[in-house]
Amino acid sequence: MTHPDTLAVDFGTSNSAAALLHDGAIVRIDVEPGEATLPTAVFFPADGGEMQIGSQAAQSLIEGEEGRYMRALKSILGVPLVHETRLISGRRRAVTDVITAFLTVLRTKAETQTGRSITRALSGRPVRFHSDHPERDTQAEKDLRGCYTAAGFTHVDFLAEPEAAAISCQAMGAADGLGLIVDIGGGTSDFSVFRNGASGPDILASHGIRLGGTDFDHAVSMAHAMPVLGLGGQLRRTMGAGLLPVPRAPYVELSTWAKIPFLYTQDTRRMVADMVRHAVDRPAMERFAEVLELELGHELAFAVERGKIAANNGEGSAAIDMGALQRGLKIALAVDDLNRDLAPTRTELRAAMAETLTQAGISGIDVGRIILVGGSSLMGFIADEAQAICPQAEVLRSNAFTAVVDGLALATA
């Protein structure tokens, strides 16, 4: 695709970025003051005020402003939930409406900073939005294309995110030979095997699975935070003897970034109030009821995310700080806990890397470079698993948050 006013957009589950190519140079859009990336998050004030995005949205949540916070919007593209409307800040909106509003802000910022009219986009996309669901994958791209169109883009193309990262890596002067892109995002993990060529990287194979950093958070939350709210407990029967297990479903939703806002309904609150009355561990269930009543789900998710990062960094004092719910409540989280919680994830990621090499028709021993991309690639076990598959490879940490958008911008030339 060749067009001078094509906006490269890396619309991510956790973070987003935008850039243009000007005279062969990448011009990243300051999507936040002095920043080339911003959290993919929005906040709608309860009083009907203007939608906030990125760090400002998170700050409003942290400061306790009344309103609705939403994150990980990309995760539900391709499923019916993305089109269901909810009452948000006095208006019924679907997630597609929210994504459209977010993309509109990115386009407007790009136009303001460049003084150019922008109606074309090259968007990154995961190799697979959904693992093992081709129809959902097709629908997810269709949903996202519709959001771009509604945001004022008249022409939209897509490029797989790890392939964009490979373009960026070659432009930075990566050595010849075989390389493996390992792009671990918030909602998906993508892999490309490439060989540098005179006209750009030759992509030998690309593969992806629906697994990312928000799934890491989910696993840690289910193992450590949710039991403090009653998960794993028991309920007394309304009639008769015996006990029933506390249902898992609401905890699964509470520990899933994209689904948290949809828990705040009267039906869910009534269900949990009934669970409080019958809970064997009533204090734990009362905590769950308070999370719903005060809409503290995202504060809890942030606490889990911070604890995960601290444990990954080897901080001895790492913990999930649940003080927003109960003063002084902290759940210790060691790196050994993290490794145990994420063991199934590690297995899936290693299998996906191996499958990518198989599709490329090469052995891991032949890979000279592993390029880590995406914020969640900073988890220590990612490099360990990649090197287990490619034992002779050098591990390179590309610019984790901008490699994809840079490659997309270069691909518009």
Short mmCIF file of N, CA and C in Angstrom, two decimals, residues 180 350 353 357 363-370 383-395:
data_model
loop_
_atom_site.label_atom_id
_atom_site.label_comp_id
_atom_site.label_asym_id
_atom_site.label_seq_id
_atom_site.Cartn_x
_atom_site.Cartn_y
_atom_site.Cartn_z
N LEU A 180 13.23 -15.15 14.96
CA LEU A 180 11.90 -15.49 15.47
C LEU A 180 11.37 -14.29 16.24
N ARG A 350 5.13 -22.37 24.59
CA ARG A 350 6.22 -23.15 23.99
C ARG A 350 5.70 -23.96 22.81
N MET A 353 5.28 -21.66 19.81
CA MET A 353 6.57 -21.35 19.18
C MET A 353 7.05 -22.53 18.33
N LEU A 357 7.82 -22.82 14.10
CA LEU A 357 9.03 -23.35 13.47
C LEU A 357 8.68 -24.50 12.53
N SER A 363 14.44 -25.94 12.03
CA SER A 363 14.70 -26.40 13.38
C SER A 363 15.05 -25.21 14.26
N GLY A 364 14.72 -25.29 15.53
CA GLY A 364 15.05 -24.22 16.45
C GLY A 364 16.53 -23.94 16.53
N ILE A 365 17.34 -24.94 16.27
CA ILE A 365 18.79 -24.78 16.34
C ILE A 365 19.30 -23.82 15.26
N ASP A 366 18.47 -23.63 14.21
CA ASP A 366 18.88 -22.76 13.10
C ASP A 366 18.55 -21.29 13.32
N VAL A 367 17.77 -20.99 14.34
CA VAL A 367 17.36 -19.61 14.60
C VAL A 367 18.48 -18.86 15.30
N GLY A 368 18.89 -17.74 14.71
CA GLY A 368 19.99 -16.97 15.27
C GLY A 368 19.56 -15.88 16.23
N ARG A 369 18.32 -15.40 16.09
CA ARG A 369 17.86 -14.29 16.90
C ARG A 369 16.43 -14.50 17.34
N ILE A 370 16.16 -14.21 18.59
CA ILE A 370 14.81 -14.15 19.12
C ILE A 370 14.54 -12.70 19.46
N ALA A 383 11.31 -15.32 27.69
CA ALA A 383 12.64 -15.55 27.12
C ALA A 383 13.13 -16.95 27.42
N ASP A 384 12.84 -17.46 28.61
CA ASP A 384 13.27 -18.83 28.96
C ASP A 384 12.67 -19.85 28.01
N GLU A 385 11.36 -19.72 27.75
CA GLU A 385 10.69 -20.68 26.88
C GLU A 385 11.17 -20.54 25.44
N ALA A 386 11.41 -19.33 24.98
CA ALA A 386 11.90 -19.14 23.62
C ALA A 386 13.28 -19.75 23.44
N GLN A 387 14.14 -19.57 24.43
CA GLN A 387 15.49 -20.13 24.33
C GLN A 387 15.49 -21.64 24.46
N ALA A 388 14.51 -22.18 25.16
CA ALA A 388 14.40 -23.63 25.23
C ALA A 388 14.10 -24.22 23.85
N ILE A 389 13.35 -23.46 23.03
CA ILE A 389 13.02 -23.90 21.68
C ILE A 389 14.16 -23.59 20.71
N CYS A 390 14.85 -22.48 20.90
CA CYS A 390 15.93 -22.03 20.00
C CYS A 390 17.20 -21.84 20.84
N PRO A 391 17.87 -22.92 21.20
CA PRO A 391 18.96 -22.85 22.19
C PRO A 391 20.18 -22.05 21.76
N GLN A 392 20.39 -21.88 20.45
CA GLN A 392 21.58 -21.15 19.99
C GLN A 392 21.29 -19.67 19.71
N ALA A 393 20.06 -19.25 19.90
CA ALA A 393 19.66 -17.89 19.49
C ALA A 393 20.04 -16.85 20.53
N GLU A 394 20.36 -15.68 20.03
CA GLU A 394 20.57 -14.51 20.87
C GLU A 394 19.20 -13.86 21.13
N VAL A 395 18.94 -13.52 22.38
CA VAL A 395 17.67 -12.89 22.73
C VAL A 395 17.83 -11.38 22.67
#
